[in-house]
Short mmCIF file of C-alpha atoms and ligand atoms in Angstrom, two decimals:
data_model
loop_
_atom_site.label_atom_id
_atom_site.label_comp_id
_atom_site.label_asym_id
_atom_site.label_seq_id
_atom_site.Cartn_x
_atom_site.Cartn_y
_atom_site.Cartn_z
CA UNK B 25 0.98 12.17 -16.81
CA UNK B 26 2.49 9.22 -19.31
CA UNK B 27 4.64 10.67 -21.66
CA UNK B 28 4.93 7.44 -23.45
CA UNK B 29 5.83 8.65 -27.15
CA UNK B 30 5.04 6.34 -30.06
CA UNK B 31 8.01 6.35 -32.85
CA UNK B 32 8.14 5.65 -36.36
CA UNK B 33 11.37 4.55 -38.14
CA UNK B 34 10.64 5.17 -41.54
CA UNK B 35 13.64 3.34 -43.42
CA UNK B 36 14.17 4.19 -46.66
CA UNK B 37 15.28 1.99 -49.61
CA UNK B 38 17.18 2.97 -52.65
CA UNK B 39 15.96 6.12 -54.20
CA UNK B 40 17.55 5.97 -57.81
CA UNK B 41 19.67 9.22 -59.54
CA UNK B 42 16.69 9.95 -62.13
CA UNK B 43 14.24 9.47 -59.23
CA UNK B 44 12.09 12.75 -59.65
CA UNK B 45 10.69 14.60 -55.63
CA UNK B 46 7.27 14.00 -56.59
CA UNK B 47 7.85 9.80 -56.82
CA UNK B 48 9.99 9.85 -53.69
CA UNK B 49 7.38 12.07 -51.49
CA UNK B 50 5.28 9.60 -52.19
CA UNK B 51 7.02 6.95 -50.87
CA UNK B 52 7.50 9.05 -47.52
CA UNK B 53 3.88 10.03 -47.97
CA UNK B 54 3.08 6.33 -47.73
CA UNK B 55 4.69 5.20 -44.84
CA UNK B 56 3.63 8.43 -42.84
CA UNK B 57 0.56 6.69 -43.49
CA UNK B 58 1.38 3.54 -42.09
CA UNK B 59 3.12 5.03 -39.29
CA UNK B 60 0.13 6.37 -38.54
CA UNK B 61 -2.19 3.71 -39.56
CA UNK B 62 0.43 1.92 -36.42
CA UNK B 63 -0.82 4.71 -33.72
CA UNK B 64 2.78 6.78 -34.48
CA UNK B 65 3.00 10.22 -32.98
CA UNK B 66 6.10 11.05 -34.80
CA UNK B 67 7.79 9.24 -38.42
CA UNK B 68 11.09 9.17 -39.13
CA UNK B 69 12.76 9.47 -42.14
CA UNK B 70 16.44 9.18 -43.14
CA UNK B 71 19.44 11.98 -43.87
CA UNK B 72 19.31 12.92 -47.45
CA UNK B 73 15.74 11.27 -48.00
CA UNK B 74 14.53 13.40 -51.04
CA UNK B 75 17.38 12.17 -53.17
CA UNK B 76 19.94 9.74 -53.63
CA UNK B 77 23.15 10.21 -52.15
CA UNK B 78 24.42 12.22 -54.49
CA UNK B 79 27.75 12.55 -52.19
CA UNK B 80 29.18 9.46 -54.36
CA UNK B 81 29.69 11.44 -57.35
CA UNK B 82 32.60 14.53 -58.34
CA UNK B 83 31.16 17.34 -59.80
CA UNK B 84 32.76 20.12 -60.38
CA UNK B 85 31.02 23.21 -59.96
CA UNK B 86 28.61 23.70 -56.92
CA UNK B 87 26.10 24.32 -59.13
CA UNK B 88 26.10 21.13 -60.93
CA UNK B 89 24.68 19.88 -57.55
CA UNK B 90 21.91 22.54 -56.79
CA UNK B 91 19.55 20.35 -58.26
CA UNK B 92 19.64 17.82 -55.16
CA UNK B 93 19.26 20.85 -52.85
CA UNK B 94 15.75 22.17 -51.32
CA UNK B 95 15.71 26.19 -51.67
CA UNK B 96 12.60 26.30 -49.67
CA UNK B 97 10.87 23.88 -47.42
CA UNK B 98 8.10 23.37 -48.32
CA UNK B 99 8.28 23.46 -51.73
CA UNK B 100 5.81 22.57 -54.14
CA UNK B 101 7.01 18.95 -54.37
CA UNK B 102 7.25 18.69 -50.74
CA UNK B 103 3.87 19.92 -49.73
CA UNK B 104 2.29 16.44 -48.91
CA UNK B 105 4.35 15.84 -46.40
CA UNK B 106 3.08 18.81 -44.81
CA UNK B 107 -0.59 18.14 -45.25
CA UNK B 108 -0.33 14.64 -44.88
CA UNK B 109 1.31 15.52 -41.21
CA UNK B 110 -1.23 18.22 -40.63
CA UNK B 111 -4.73 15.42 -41.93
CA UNK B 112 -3.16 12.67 -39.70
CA UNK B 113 -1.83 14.49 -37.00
CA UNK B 114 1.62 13.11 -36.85
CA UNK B 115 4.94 15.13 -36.69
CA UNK B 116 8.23 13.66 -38.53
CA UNK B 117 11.79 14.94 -39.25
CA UNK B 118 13.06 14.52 -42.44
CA UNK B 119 16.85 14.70 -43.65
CA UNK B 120 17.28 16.76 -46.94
CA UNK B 121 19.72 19.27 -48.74
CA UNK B 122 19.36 22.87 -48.07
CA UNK B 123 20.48 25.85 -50.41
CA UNK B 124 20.21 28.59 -48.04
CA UNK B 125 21.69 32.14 -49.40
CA UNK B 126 23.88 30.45 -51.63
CA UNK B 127 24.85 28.25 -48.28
CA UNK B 128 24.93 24.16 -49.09
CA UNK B 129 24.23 22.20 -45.56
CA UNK B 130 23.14 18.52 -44.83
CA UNK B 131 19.87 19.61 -42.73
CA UNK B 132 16.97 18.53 -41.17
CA UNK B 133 13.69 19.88 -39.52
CA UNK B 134 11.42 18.43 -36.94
CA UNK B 135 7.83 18.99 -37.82
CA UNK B 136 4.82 19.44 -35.45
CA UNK B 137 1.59 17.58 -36.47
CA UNK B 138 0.32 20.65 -37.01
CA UNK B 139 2.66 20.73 -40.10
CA UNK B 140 4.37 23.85 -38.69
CA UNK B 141 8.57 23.56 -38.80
CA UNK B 142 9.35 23.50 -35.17
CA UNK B 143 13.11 22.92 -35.58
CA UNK B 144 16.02 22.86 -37.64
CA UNK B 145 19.18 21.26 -37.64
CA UNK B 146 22.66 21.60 -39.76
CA UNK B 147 24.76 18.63 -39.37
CA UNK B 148 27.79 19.50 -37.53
CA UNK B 149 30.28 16.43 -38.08
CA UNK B 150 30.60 16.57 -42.31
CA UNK B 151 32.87 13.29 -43.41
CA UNK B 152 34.29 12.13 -46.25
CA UNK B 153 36.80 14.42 -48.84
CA UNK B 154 36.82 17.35 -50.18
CA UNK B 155 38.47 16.58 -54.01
CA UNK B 156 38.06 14.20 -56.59
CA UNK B 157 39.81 10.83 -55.28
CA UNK B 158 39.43 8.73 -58.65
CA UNK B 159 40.96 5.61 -57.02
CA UNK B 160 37.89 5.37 -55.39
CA UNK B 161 34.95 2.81 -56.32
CA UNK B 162 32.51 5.74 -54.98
CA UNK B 163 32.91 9.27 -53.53
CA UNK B 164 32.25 10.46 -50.17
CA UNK B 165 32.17 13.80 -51.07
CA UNK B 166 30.24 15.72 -48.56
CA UNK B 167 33.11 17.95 -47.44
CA UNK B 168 32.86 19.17 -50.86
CA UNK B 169 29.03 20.49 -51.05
CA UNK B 170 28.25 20.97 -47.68
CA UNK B 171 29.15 23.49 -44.96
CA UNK B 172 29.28 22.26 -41.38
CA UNK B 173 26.16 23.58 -38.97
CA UNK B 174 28.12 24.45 -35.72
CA UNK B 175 25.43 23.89 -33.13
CA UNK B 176 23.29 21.07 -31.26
CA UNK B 177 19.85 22.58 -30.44
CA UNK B 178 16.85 20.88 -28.67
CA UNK B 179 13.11 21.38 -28.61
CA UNK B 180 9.84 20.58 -26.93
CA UNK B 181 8.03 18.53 -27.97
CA UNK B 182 5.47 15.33 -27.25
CA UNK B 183 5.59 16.35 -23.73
CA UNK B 184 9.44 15.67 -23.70
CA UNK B 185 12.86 17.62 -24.73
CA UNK B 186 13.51 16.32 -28.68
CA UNK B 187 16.91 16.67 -30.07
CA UNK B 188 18.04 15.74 -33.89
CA UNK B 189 21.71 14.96 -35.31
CA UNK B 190 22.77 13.69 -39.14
CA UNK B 191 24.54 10.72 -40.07
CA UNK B 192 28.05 10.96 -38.77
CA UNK B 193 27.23 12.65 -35.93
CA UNK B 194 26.15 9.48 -34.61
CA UNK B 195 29.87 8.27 -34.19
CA UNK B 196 30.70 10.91 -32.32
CA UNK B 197 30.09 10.78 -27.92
CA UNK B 198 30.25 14.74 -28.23
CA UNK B 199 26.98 14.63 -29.74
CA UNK B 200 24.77 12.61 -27.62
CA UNK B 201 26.91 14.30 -24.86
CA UNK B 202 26.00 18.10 -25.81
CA UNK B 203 21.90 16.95 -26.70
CA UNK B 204 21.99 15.46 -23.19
CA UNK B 205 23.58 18.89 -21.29
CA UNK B 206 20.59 20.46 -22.38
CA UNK B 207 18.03 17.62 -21.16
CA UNK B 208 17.66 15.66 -24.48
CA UNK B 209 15.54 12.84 -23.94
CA UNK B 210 14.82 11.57 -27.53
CA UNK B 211 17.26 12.18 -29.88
CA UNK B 212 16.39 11.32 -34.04
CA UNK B 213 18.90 10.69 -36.50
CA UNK B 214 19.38 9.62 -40.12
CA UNK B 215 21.82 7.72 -41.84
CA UNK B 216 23.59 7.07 -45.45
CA UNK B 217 26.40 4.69 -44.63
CA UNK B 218 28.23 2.92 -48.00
CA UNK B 219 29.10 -0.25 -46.21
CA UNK B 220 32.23 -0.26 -48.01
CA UNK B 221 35.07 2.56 -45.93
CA UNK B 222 37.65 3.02 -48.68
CA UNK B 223 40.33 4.54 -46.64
CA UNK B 224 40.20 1.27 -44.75
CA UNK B 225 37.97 -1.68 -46.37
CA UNK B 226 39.15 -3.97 -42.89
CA UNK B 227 35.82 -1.71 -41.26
CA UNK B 228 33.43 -2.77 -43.95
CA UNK B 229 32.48 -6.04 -41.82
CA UNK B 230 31.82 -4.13 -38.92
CA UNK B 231 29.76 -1.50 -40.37
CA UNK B 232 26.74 -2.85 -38.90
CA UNK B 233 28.51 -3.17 -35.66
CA UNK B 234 29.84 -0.32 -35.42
CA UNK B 235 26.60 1.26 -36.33
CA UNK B 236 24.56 0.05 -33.62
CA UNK B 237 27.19 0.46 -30.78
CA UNK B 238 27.83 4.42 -31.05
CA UNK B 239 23.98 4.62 -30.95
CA UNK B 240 23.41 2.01 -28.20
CA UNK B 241 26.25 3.64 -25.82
CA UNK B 242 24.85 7.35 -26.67
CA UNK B 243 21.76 6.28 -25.92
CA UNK B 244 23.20 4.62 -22.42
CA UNK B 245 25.73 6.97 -21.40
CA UNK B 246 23.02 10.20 -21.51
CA UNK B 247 19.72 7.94 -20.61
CA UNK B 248 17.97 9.52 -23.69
CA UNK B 249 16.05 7.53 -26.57
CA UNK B 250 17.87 7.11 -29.82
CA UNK B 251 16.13 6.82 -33.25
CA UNK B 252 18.71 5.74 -36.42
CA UNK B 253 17.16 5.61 -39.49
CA UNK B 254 18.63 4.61 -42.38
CA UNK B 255 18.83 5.15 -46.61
CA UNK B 256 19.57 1.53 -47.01
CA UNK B 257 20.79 -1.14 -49.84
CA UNK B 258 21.81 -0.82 -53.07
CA UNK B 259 21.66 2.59 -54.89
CA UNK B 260 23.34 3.17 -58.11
CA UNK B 261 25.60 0.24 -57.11
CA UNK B 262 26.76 1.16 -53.63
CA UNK B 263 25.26 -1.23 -50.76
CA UNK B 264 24.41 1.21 -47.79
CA UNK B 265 23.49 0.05 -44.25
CA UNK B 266 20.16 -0.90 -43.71
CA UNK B 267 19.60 -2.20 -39.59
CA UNK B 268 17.40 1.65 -38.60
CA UNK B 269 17.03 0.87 -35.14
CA UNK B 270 14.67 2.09 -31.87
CA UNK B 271 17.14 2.19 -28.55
CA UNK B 272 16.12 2.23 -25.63
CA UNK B 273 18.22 4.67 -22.54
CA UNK B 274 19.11 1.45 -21.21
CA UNK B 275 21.04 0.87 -24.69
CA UNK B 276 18.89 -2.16 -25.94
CA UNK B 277 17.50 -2.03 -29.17
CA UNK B 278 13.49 -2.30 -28.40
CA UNK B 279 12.81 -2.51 -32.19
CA UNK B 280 14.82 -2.96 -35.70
CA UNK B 281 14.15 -3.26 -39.61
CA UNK B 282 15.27 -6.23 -40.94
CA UNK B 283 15.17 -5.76 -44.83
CA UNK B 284 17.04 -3.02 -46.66
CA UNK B 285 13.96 -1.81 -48.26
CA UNK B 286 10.98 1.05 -47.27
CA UNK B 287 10.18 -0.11 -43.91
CA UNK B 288 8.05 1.11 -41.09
CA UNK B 289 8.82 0.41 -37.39
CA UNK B 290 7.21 1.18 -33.98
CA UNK B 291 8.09 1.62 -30.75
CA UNK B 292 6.27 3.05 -27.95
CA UNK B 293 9.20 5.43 -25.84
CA UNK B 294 8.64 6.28 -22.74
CA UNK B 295 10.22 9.37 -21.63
CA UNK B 296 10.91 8.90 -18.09
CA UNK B 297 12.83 5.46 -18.71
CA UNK B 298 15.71 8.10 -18.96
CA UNK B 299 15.40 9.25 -15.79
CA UNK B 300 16.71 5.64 -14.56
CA UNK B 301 19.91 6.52 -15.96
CA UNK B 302 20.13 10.52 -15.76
CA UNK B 303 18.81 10.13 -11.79
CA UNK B 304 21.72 7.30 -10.70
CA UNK B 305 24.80 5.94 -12.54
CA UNK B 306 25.18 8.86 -14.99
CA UNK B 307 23.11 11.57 -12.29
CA UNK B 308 25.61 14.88 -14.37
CA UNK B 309 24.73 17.28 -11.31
CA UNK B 310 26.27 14.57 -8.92
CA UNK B 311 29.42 12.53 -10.62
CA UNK B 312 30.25 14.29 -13.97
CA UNK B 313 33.61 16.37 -13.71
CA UNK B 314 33.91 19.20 -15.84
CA UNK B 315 37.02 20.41 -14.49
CA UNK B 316 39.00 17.86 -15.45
CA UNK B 317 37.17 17.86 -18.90
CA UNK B 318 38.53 20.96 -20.48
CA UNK B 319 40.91 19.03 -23.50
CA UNK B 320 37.50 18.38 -24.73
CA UNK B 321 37.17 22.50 -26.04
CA UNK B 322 40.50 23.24 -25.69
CA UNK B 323 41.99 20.93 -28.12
CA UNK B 324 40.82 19.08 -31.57
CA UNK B 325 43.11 15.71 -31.04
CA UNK B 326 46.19 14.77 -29.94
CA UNK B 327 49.21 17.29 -30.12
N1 LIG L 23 26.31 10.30 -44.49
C1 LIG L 23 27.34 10.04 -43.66
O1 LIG L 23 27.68 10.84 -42.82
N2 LIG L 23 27.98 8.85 -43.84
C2 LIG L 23 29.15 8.47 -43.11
C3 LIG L 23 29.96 7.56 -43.97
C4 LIG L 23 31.32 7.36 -43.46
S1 LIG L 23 32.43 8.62 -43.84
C5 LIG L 23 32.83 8.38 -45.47
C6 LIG L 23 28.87 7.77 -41.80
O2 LIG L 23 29.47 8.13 -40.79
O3 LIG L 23 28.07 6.83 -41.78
#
């Protein structure tokens, strides 16, 4: 039986501060459309995509921010995405902020074309600062309004074993590492990346780089399908990374957006290409070596 899974990467562009839900569903709304309108079994959208990032900017009191947060999903303003998914017949994950019992977390959820929730996901690597750090051009404030998730779960789905991740995550080899241990074939994740790194502005050339080689060698290293998509170009004055990108378990990149704008791409993934990698070089049963592994648990970094 194929199990040849047709992918959306629904980039986003800018979504301005004063953009209201209803304008930016819309957009997403649209280009579930033309994912589907493309013969897409799945869309999908960035981390954060119901907002901008609102990360950039010190606010005091948590509740200043609880207006960028989702309290249920779906919400009134979020409801076409549901019955869009559910007329087409086309799943999606979608990044957004979730107030959960007074809990803040950078989430997403993988959605069944059925437009039931299917699975859930609290990003588990949270970057940036936790205080005000004026010197700054921007914030990165995520430490500050979101709690870490502390697990990486997969699912079934299109035939295959689905697994999702947020943003910083994708730097990170535990990640791909821990989706593959439990048979992760096709792994989505979206991204808000400011292209300039304060703590260290000599990175900002390599953002696009760097971007593309922690997905490529995830998506090598565990034979699985990676999907980056990103909240790209320039929002409220900071330039984020465009580049959303379709990889392949051999690590090439089958298919990439080239503007920084709202931007639909395809790629047909086919799940058993992983099974080139997982069955020889990187067979886990066969060569991996847990036992000498264990610093990875036992210890955070260097003593
Ligand atoms: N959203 C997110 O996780 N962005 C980070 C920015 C770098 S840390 C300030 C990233 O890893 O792309």
């Amino acid at each position: 039986m194929s199990r040849v899974v047709r992918v959306a990467a629904a980039q986003l562009g800018p979504i301005a501060r004063e953009s209201q839900r209803p304008a930016v569903v819309a957009r997403l709304v649209a280009m579930m459309r033309e994912a589907h309108a493309d013969g897409a079994d799945v869309v999908v959208f960035p981390e954060l995509a119901l907002t901008t990032f609102f990360p950039r900017w010190y606010f005091e009191h948590t509740n200043d921010i609880d207006a960028f947060f989702e309290t249920t999903m779906p919400s009134a303003d979020t409801q076409p995405l549901f019955d869009t998914a559910k007329e087409l017949g086309i799943a999606f994950y979608l990044g957004y902020a979730e107030l959960s019992d007074g809990h803040h977390y950078n989430t997403s959820i993988l959605v069944a074309a059925d437009g039931q929730i299917i699975g859930k996901y609290r990003k588990v690597h949270v970057p940036g600062h936790e205080d005000h750090e004026p010197w700054r051009k921007f914030q990165h404030l995520e430490r500050r309004y979101f709690e870490a998730g502390d697990r990486f779960d997969v699912w079934n789905a299109f035939g295959g074993t689905v697994g999702m991740a947020l943003c910083n995550d994708r730097r990170w080899p535990e990640t791909y590492r821990v989706l593959a241990l439990q048979g992760c074939e096709l792994a989505f994740i979206g991204y808000n990346t400011p292209i300039h790194y304060a703590p260290d502005p000599s990175q900002d050339a390599l953002a696009g780089f760097h971007n593309h080689l922690v997905m490529q060698a995830g998506a090598y290293q565990n034979g699985m399908w990676v999907v980056g998509v990103a909240k790209g170009g320039v929002e409220e004055g900071v330039d984020s990374l465009a580049q959303s990108a379709i990889i392949a378990p051999s690590g090439e990149i089958v298919a990439q957006c080239v503007t920084t704008e709202d931007e639909v791409i395809v790629a047909d993934c086919d799940l058993d290409r992983g099974a080139h990698y997982t069955k020889t070089l990187f067979d886990f049963d066969r060569y991996r070596r847990p036992e000498a592994y264990g610093l990875i648990t036992e210890r955070k970094g260097a003593p």
